[in-house]
Coordinates of C-alpha atoms and ligand atoms in Angstrom, one line a residue:
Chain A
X1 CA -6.0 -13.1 12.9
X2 CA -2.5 -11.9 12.7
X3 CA -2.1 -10.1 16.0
X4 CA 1.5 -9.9 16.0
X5 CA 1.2 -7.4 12.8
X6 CA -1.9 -5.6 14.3
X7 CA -0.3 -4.9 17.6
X8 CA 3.6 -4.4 15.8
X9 CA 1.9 -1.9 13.0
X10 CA -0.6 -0.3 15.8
X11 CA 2.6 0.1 17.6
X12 CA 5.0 2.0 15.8
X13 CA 2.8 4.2 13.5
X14 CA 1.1 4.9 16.5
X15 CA 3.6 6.0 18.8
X16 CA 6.1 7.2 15.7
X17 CA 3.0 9.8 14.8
X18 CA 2.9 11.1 18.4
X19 CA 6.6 11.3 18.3
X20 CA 7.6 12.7 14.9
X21 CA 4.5 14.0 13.6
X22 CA 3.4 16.3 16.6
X23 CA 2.2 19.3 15.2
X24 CA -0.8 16.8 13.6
X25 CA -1.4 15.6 17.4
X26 CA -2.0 19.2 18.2
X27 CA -4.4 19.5 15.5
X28 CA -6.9 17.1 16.0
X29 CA -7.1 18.3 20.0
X30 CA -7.5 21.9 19.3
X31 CA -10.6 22.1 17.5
X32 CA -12.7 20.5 20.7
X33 CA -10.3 22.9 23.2
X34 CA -11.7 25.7 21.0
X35 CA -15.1 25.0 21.1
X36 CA -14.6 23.9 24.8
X37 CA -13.3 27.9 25.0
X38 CA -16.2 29.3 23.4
X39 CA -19.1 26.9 24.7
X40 CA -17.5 28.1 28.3
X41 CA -17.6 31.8 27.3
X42 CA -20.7 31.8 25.7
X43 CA -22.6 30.0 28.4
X44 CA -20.6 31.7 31.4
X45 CA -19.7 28.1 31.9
X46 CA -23.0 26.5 31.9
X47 CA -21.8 24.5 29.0
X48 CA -18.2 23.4 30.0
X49 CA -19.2 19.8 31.5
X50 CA -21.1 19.0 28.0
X51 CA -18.0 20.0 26.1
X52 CA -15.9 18.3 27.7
X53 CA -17.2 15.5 27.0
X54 CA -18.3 15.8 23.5
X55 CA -14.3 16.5 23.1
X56 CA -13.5 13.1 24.7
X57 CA -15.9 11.4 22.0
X58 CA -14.6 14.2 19.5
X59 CA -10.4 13.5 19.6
X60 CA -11.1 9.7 19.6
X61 CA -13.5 9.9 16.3
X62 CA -11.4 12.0 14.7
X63 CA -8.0 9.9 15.2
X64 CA -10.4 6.8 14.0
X65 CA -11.5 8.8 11.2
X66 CA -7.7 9.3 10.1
X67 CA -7.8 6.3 9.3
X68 CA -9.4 7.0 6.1
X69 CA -6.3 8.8 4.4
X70 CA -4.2 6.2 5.9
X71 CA -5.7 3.2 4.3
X72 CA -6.1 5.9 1.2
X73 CA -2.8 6.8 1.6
X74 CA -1.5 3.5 1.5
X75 CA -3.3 2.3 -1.5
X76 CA -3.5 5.0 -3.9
X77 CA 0.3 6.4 -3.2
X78 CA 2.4 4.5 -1.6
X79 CA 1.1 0.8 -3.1
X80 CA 1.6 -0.7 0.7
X81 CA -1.6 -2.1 0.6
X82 CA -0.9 -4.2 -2.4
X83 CA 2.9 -4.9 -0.1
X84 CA 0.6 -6.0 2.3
X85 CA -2.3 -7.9 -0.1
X86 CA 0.3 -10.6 -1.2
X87 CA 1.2 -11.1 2.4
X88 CA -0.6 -13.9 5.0
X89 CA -2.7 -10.9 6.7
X90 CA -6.6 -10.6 5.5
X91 CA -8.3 -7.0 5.0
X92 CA -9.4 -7.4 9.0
X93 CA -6.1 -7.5 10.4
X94 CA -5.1 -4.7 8.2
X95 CA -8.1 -2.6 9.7
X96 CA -7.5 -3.4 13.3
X97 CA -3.7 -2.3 12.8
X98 CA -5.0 1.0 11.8
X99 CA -8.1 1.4 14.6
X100 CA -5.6 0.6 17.2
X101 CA -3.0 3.0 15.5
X102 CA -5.0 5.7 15.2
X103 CA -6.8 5.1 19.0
X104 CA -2.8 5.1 20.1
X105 CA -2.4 8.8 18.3
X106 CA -5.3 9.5 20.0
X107 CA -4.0 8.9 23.2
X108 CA -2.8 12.7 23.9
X109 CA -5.6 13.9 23.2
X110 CA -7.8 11.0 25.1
X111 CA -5.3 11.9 28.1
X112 CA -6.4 15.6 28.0
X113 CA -9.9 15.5 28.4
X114 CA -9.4 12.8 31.1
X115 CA -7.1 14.7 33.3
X116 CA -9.6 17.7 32.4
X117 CA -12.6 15.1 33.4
X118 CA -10.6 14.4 36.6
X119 CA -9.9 18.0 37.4
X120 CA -13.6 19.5 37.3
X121 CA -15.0 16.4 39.1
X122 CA -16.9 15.4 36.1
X123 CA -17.2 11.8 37.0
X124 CA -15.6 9.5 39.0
X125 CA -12.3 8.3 38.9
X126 CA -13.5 4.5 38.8
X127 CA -15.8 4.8 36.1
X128 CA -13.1 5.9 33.7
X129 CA -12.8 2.2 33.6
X130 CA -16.3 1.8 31.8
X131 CA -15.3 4.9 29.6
X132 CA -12.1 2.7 28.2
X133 CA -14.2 -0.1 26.3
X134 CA -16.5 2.6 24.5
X135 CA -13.5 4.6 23.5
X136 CA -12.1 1.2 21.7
X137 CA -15.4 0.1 20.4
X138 CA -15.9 4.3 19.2
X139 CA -12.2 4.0 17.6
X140 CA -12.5 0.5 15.8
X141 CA -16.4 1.4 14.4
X142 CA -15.4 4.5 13.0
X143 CA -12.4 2.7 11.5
X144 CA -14.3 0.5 10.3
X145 CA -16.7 2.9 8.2
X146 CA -13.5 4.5 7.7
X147 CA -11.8 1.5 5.9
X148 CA -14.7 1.4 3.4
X149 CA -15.0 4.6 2.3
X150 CA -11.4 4.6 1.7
X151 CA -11.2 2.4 -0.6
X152 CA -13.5 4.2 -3.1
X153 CA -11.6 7.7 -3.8
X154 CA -9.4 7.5 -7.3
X155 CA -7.5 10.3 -6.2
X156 CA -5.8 11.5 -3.3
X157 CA -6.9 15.1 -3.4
X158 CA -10.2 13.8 -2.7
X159 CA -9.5 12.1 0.5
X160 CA -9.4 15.0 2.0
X161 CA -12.3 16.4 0.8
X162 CA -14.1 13.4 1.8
X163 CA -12.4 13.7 5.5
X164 CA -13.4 17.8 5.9
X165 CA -16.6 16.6 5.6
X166 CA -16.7 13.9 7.5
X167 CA -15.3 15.2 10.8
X168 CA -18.2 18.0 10.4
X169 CA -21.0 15.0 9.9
X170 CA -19.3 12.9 13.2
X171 CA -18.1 15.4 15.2
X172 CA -19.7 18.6 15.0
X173 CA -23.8 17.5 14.0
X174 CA -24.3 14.9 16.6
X175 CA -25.0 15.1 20.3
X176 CA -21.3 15.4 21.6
X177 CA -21.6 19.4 22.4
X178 CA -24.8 19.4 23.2
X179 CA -27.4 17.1 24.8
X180 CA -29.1 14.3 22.9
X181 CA -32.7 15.4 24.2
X182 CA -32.6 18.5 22.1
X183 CA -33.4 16.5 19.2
X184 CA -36.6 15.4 17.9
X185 CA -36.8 11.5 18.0
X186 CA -36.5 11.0 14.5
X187 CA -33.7 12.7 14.1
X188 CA -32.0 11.0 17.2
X189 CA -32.4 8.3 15.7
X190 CA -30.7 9.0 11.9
X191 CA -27.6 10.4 14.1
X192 CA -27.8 7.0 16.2
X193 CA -26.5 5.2 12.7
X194 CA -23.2 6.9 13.7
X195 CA -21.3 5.2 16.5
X196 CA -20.2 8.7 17.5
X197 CA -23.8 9.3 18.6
X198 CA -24.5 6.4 20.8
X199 CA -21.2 7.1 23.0
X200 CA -21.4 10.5 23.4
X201 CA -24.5 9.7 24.9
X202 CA -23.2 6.6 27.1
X203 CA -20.7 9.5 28.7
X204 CA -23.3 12.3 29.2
X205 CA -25.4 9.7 30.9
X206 CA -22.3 8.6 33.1
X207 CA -21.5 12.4 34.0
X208 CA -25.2 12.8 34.6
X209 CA -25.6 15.4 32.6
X210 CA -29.0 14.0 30.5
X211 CA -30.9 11.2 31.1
X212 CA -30.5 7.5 30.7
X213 CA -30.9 5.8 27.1
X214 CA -30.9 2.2 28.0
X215 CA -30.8 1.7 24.2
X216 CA -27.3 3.0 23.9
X217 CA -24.9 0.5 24.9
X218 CA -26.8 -1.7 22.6
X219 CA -26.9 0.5 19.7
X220 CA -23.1 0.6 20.6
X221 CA -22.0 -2.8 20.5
X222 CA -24.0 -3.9 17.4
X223 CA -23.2 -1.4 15.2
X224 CA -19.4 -2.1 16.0
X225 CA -20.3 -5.2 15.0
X226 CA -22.0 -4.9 12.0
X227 CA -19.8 -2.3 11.0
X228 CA -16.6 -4.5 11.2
X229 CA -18.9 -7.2 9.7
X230 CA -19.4 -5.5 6.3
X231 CA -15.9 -4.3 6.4
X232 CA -14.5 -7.2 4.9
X233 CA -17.2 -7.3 1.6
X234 CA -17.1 -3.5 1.4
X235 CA -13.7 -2.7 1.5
X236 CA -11.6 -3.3 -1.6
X237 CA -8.4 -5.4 -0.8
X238 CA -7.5 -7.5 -4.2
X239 CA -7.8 -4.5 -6.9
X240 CA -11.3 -6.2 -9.7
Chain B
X1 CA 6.7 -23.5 -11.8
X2 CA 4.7 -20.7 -12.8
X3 CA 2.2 -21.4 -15.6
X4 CA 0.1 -18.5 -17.7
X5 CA -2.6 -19.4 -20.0
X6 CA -4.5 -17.4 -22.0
X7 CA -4.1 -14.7 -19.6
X8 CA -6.6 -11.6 -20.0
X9 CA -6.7 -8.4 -18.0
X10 CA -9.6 -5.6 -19.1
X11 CA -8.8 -2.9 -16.5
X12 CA -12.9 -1.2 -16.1
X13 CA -12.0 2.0 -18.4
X14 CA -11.8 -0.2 -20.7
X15 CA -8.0 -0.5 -21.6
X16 CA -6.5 -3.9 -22.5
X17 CA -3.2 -4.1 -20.8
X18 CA -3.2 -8.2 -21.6
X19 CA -4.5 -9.7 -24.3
X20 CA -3.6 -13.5 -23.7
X21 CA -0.4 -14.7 -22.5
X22 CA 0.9 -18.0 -22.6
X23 CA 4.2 -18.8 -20.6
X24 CA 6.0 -21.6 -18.6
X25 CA 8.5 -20.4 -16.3
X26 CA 10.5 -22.7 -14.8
X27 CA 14.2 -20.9 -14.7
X28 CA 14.9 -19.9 -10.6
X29 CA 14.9 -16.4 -12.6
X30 CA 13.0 -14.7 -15.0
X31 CA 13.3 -11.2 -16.4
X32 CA 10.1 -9.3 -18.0
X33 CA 11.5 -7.2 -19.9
X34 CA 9.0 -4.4 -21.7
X35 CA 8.3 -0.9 -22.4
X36 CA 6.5 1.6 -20.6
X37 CA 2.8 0.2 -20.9
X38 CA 3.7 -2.8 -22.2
X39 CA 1.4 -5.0 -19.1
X40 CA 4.6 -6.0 -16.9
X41 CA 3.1 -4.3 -13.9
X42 CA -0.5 -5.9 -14.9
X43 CA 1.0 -9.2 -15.2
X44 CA 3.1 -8.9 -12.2
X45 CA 0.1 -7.8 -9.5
X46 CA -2.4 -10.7 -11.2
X47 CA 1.0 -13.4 -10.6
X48 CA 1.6 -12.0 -7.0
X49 CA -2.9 -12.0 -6.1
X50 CA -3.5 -8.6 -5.8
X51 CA -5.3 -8.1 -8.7
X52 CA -7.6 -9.9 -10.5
X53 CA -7.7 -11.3 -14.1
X54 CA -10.6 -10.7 -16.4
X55 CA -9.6 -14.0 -18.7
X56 CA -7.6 -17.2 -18.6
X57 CA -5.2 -18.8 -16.0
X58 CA -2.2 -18.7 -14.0
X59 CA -0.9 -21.1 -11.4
X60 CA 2.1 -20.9 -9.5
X61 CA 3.8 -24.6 -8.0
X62 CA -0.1 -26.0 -8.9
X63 CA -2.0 -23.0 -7.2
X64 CA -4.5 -21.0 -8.7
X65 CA -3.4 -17.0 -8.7
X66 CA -7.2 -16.4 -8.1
X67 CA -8.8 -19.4 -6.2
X68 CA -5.7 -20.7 -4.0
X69 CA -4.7 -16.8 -3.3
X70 CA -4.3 -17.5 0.7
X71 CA -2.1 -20.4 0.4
X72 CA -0.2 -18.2 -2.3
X73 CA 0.5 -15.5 -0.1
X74 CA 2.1 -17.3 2.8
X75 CA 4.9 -18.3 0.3
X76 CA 5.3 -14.9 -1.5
X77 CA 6.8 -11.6 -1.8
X78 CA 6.0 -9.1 -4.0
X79 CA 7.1 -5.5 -4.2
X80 CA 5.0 -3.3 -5.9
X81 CA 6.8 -0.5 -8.4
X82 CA 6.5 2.7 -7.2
X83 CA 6.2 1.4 -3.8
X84 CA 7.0 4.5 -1.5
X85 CA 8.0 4.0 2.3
X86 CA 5.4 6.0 5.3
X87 CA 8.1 9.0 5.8
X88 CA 7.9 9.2 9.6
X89 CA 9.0 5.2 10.0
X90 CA 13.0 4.1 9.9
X91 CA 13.7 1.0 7.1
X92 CA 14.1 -0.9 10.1
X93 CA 10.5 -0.2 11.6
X94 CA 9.3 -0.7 8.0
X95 CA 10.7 -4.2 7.2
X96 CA 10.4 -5.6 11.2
X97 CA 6.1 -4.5 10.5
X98 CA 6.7 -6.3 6.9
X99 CA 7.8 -9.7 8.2
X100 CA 5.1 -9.3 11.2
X101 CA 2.8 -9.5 8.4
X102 CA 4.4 -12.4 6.9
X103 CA 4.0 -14.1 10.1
X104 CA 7.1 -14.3 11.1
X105 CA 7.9 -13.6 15.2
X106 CA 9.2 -10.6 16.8
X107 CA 12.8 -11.9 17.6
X108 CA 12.9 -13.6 13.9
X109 CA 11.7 -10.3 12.6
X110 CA 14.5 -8.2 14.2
X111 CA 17.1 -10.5 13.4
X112 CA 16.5 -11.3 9.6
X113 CA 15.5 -7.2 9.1
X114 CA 19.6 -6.5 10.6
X115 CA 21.0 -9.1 8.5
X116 CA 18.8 -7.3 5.2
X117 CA 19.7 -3.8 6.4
X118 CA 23.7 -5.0 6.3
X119 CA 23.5 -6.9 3.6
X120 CA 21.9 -4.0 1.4
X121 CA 24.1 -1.4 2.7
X122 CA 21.6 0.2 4.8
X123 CA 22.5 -0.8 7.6
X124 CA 24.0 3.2 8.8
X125 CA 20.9 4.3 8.2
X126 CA 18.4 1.7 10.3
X127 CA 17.7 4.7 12.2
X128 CA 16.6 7.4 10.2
X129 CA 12.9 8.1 8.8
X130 CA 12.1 7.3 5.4
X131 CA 11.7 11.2 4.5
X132 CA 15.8 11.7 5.4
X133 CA 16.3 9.2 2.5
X134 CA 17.3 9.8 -0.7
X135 CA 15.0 7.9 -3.5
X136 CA 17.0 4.7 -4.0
X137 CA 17.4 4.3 -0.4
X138 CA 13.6 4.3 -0.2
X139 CA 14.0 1.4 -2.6
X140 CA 16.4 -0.3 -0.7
X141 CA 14.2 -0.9 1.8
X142 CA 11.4 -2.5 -0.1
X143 CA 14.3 -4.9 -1.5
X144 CA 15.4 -5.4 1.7
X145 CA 11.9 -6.8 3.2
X146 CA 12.0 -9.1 0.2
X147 CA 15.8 -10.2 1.4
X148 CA 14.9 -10.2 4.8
X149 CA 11.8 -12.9 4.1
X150 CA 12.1 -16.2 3.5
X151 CA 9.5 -16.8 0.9
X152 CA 9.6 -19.1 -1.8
X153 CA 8.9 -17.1 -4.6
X154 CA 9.6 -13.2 -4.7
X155 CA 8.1 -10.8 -7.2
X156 CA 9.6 -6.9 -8.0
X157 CA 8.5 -4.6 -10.2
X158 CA 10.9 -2.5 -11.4
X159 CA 13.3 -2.9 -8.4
X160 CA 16.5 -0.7 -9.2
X161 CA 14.6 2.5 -10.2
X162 CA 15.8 5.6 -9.7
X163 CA 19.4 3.3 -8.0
X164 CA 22.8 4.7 -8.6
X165 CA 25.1 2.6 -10.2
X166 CA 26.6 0.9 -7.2
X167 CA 23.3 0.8 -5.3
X168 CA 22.2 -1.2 -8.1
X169 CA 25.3 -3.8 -8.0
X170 CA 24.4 -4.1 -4.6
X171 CA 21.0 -4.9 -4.9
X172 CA 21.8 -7.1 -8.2
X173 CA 24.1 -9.0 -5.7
X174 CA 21.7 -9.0 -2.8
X175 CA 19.1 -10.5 -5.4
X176 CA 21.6 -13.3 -6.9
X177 CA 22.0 -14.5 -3.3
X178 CA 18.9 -15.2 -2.5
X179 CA 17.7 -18.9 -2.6
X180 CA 14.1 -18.3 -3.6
X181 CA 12.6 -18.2 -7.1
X182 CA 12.3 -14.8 -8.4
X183 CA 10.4 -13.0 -11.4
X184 CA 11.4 -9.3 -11.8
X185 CA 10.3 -6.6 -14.7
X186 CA 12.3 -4.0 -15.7
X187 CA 13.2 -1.6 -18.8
X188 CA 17.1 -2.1 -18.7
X189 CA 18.2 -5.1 -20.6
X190 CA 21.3 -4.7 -18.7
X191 CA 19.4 -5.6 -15.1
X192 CA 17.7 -8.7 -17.2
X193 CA 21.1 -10.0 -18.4
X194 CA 22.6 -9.1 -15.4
X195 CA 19.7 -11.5 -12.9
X196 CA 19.4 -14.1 -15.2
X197 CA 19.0 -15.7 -18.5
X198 CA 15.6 -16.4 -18.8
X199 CA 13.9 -13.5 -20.4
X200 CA 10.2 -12.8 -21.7
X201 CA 9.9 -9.8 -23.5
X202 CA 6.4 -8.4 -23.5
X203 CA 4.8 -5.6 -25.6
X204 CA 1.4 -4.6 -26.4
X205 CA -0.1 -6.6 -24.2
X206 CA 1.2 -10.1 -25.6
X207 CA 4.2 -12.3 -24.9
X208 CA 6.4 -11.4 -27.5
X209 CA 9.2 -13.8 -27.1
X210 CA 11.0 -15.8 -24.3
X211 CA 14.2 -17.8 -23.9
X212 CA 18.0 -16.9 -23.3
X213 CA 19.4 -13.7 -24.7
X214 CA 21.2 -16.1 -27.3
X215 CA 17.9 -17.6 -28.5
X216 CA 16.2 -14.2 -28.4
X217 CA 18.4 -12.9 -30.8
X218 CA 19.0 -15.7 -32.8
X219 CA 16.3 -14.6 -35.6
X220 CA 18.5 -11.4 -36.2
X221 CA 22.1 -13.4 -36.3
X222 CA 24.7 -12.1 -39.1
X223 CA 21.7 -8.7 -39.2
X224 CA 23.7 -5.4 -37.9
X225 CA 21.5 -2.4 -36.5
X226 CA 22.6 1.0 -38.9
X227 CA 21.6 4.4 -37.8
X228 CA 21.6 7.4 -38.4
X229 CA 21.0 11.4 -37.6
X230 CA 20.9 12.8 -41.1
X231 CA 19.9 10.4 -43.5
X232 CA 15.9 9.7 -44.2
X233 CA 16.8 6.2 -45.0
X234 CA 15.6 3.9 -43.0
X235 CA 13.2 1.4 -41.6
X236 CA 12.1 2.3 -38.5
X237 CA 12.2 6.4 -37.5
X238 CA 12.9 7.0 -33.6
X239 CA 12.6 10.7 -32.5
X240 CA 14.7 11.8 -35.6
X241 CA 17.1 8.9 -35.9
X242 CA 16.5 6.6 -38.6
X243 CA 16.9 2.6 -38.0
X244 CA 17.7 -0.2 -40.3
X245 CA 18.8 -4.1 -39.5
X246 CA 20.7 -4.9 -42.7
X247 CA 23.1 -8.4 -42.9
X248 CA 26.9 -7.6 -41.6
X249 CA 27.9 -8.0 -44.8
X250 CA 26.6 -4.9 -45.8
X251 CA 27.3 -3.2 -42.7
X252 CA 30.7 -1.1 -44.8
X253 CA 28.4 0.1 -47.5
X254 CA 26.6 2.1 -44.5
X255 CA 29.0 3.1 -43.1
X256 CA 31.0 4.8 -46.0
X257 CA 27.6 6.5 -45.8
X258 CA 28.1 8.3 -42.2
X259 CA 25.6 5.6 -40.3
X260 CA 27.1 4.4 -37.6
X261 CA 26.8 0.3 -37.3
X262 CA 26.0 -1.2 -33.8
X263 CA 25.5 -5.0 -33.1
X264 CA 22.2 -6.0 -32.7
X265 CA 20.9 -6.6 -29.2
X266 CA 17.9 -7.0 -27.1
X267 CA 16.7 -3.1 -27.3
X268 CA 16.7 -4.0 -30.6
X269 CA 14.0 -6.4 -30.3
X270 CA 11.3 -3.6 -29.3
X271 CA 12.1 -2.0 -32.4
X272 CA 11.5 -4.6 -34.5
X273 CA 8.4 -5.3 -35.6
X274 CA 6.6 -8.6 -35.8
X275 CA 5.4 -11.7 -33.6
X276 CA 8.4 -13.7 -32.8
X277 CA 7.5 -17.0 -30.0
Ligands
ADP1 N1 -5.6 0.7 -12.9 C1 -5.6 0.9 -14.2 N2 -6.7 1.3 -14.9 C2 -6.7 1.4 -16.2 N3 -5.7 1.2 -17.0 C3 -4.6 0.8 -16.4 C4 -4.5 0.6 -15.0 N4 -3.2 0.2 -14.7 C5 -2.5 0.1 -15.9 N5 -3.4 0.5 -16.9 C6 -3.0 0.5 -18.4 O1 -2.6 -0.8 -18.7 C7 -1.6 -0.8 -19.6 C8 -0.4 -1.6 -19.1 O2 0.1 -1.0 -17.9 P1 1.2 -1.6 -17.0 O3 0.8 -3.0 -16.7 O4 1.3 -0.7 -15.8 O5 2.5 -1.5 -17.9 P2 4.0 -1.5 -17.6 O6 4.2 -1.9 -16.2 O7 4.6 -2.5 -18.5 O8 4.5 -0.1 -17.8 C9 -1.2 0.7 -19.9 O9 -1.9 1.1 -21.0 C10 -1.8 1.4 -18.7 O10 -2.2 2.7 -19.0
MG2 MG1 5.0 -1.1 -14.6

């Protein structure tokens, strides 16, 4: 592991997005304020707490999920992933620099919901602490599935296809804006194969807002795993 | 010591960019020269491990391009053509990430990516983001990771495209200092004789010929190129002009004719036809 290029390339596309790109920052956090807007109008603010939450899980997955035109982006147009091919780092150091990247552009929007989490009392301040390691796991599992499916577009134009749709299947169709027990068990449990699932749950179950899935963490941890697992056969780093 | 045996690349459409080269290189320098198509960038990403070879063999100081790949890249740099820079990162940011990646430390990395930025002349513009840059600057700064590493062997494809004439002396000069082994491609048979004198031309696919510019043209000594605009006359037809390599002697009776007579040089070797090695 080459953590010196992870945290360096983390680093400054990170923060350099936030800083020069911030019209993009904008847009990943205003489609969850919007429906955070509308859930509260619609339910005369029944809703609110639910959406806020589901827009915590929401800015994270999407920043992770940017990392599909990045690694795109770098391959297809810019040729930095063959720079970076002939170089000592391996196709997992390369998909950590751009989980933790994109978590760092996330940040804004992460910061957002959490002052807004503060503000309305949602949960307490301390347990932030537990919501930190599920953000992380969230942001480098998605990157992960990210990463793969990047590596199989010929054509830019159809990376961002691919991402339209994607942001609908992770962030709007699974339980983040609405509670996980509205779905028939068999369904639960097709949306569980997204990462997104299992962690909007672990945070509506921390606000107290549905009840406890002791399965969660677990379905957490080892799909992180086995995500970043398969990763490194999936993901094409020498061109066949 | 880079050796190529029987090298084969089958891209999966189908298309055969190399059908079997054979080449020692053991020059600090060597030039691929080649048309557009011709397999330089082919044989270029299979030497520098970032893309596999459907045939034969190619080793580089005793490694394997394929099977010794890791140990390969610790040693290497290779700059892919076409390489563009992210726009919202300065050259420095760029190159400092690049060495990172190499392995080399922070302080090392900040150091040796000033002394690259100076030494390339862009050193005034550290600061700004890639998109402020004009389109040789961009390429500066892919040239400049390769100054700024200290690899043993460095690969560029095509690495003064789209340069203006005195950005390219000043990359031709940052490129003669270096102390490592290089193997460039390139189109301009100026930038070949200019880096050094070991030159394999490529085209079709197939190593065509290799050795100093002297040797290369050799087979064609005492042969003058003719051309001309209006006359049908000649060997070879190139967008309306027509070509003919005739002996010097000869070279007044064409020119009494209106063809105007040029020496023969290395351009001259993609127009001829036939296997020379
Ligand atoms: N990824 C690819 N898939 C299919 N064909 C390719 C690919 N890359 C290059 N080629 C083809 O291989 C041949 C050699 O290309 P290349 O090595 O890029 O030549 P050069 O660098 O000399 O211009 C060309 O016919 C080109 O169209
Ligand atoms: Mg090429």
């Amino acid at each position: 592991m080459n953590f010196r290029f992870i945290s360096l390339y983390a680093w400054i596309t990170g923060t350099t997005a936030i800083k020069r790109g911030f019209s993009y920052t904008l847009g990943y956090m205003i489609t969850p304020l919007a429906l955070l807007f509308l859930f509260g109008i619609i339910s005369g603010g029944a809703l609110i707490p639910l959406a806020v939450i589901g827009g915590l899980i929401s800015v994270t997955a999407t920043g992770a999920l940017y990392g599909l035109s990045d690694a795109a982006m770098n391959r297809i147009e810019l040729k930095l992933q063959d720079l970076f091919v002939a170089t000592d780092i391996s196709v997992l150091d390369y998909m950590l620099a751009i989980s933790f990247s994109n978590l760092i552009f996330s940040m804004p929007g992460i910061l957002v919901y959490i002052v807004i989490v503060l503000f309305m009392h949602l949960l307490p301040a301390l347990w932030l602490i537990a919501i930190a390691p599920i953000l992380v796991l969230l942001a480098v599992s998605v990157s992960a599935i990210s990463l793969i499916l990047a590596s199989i577009p010929r054509h830019l134009r159809n990376v961002w296809g691919f991402l339209g749709i994607l942001t609908v299947v992770f962030t709007f169709i699974p339980p983040l804006f609405y509670k996980y027990t509205a779905l028939a068990k068999p369904l639960l449990y097709i949306f569980m194969l997204s990462p997104v699932t299992s962690a909007a749950i672990m945070v509506q179950n921390m606000a107290g807002l549905t009840p406890f899935l002791w399965y969660a963490p677990i379905v957490l941890v080892v799909e992180t795993a086995v995500y970043f697992a398969i990763a490194k056969p999936l993901t094409q780093w020498r061109t066949k | 010591m880079i050796e190529i045996k029987g090298l084969k690349k089958k891209y999966g459409d189908g298309t055969y960019a190399l059908k079997g080269i054979d080449l020692t290189l053991k020059e600090k320098a060597t030039a691929v020269l080649g048309r557009n198509g011709a397999g330089k960038t082919t044989l270029l990403r299979i030497l520098s491990t970032q893309l596999l070879p459907t045939g034969g063999h190619a080793t580089i100081d005793g490694y394997d391009v394929v099977t010794d790949a890791d140990k390969l890249r610790k040693r290497m740099v290779s700059v892919p053509q076409e390489a563009g820079p992210l726009g919202y990162l300065t050259p420095e940011e760029h190159i400092k990430i690049y060495l990172t990646a190499r392995g080399m430390s922070f302080s090392n990395a900040r150091q040796e990516a000033a002394r690259a930025l100076k030494s390339i002349g862009l050193w005034e513009f550290r600061d700004k983001t890639a998109d402020e840059l004009s389109g040789g600057m961009k390429r500066k700064i892919f040239v400049a990771m390769a100054l700024a590493s200290d690899a043993d062997i460095i690969f560029l494809d095509e690495p003064t495209v789209g340069l203006d004439p005195i950005s390219r002396i000043e990359v031709w000069s940052a490129l003669r200092s270096l102390g490592s082994k290089m193997v460039l491609t390139t189109h301009y048979i100026e930038e070949a004789k200019e880096l050094t004198k070991d030159i394999v031309m490529i085209d079709g696919g197939r190593a065509k010929a290799h050795g100093t510019v002297e040797r290369l043209l050799r087979k064609s000594a005492g042969m003058v190129r003719v051309e001309s605009t209006t006359s049908e006359e000649g060997e070879y037809k190139i967008g309306g002009i027509a070509i003919s390599y005739v002996k010097a002697s000869e070279a007044g009776r064409y020119a009494e004719r209106g063809y105007i007579v040029k020496p023969v040089d290395l351009e001259d070797l993609f127009i001829m036809k036939g296997e020379d090695k």
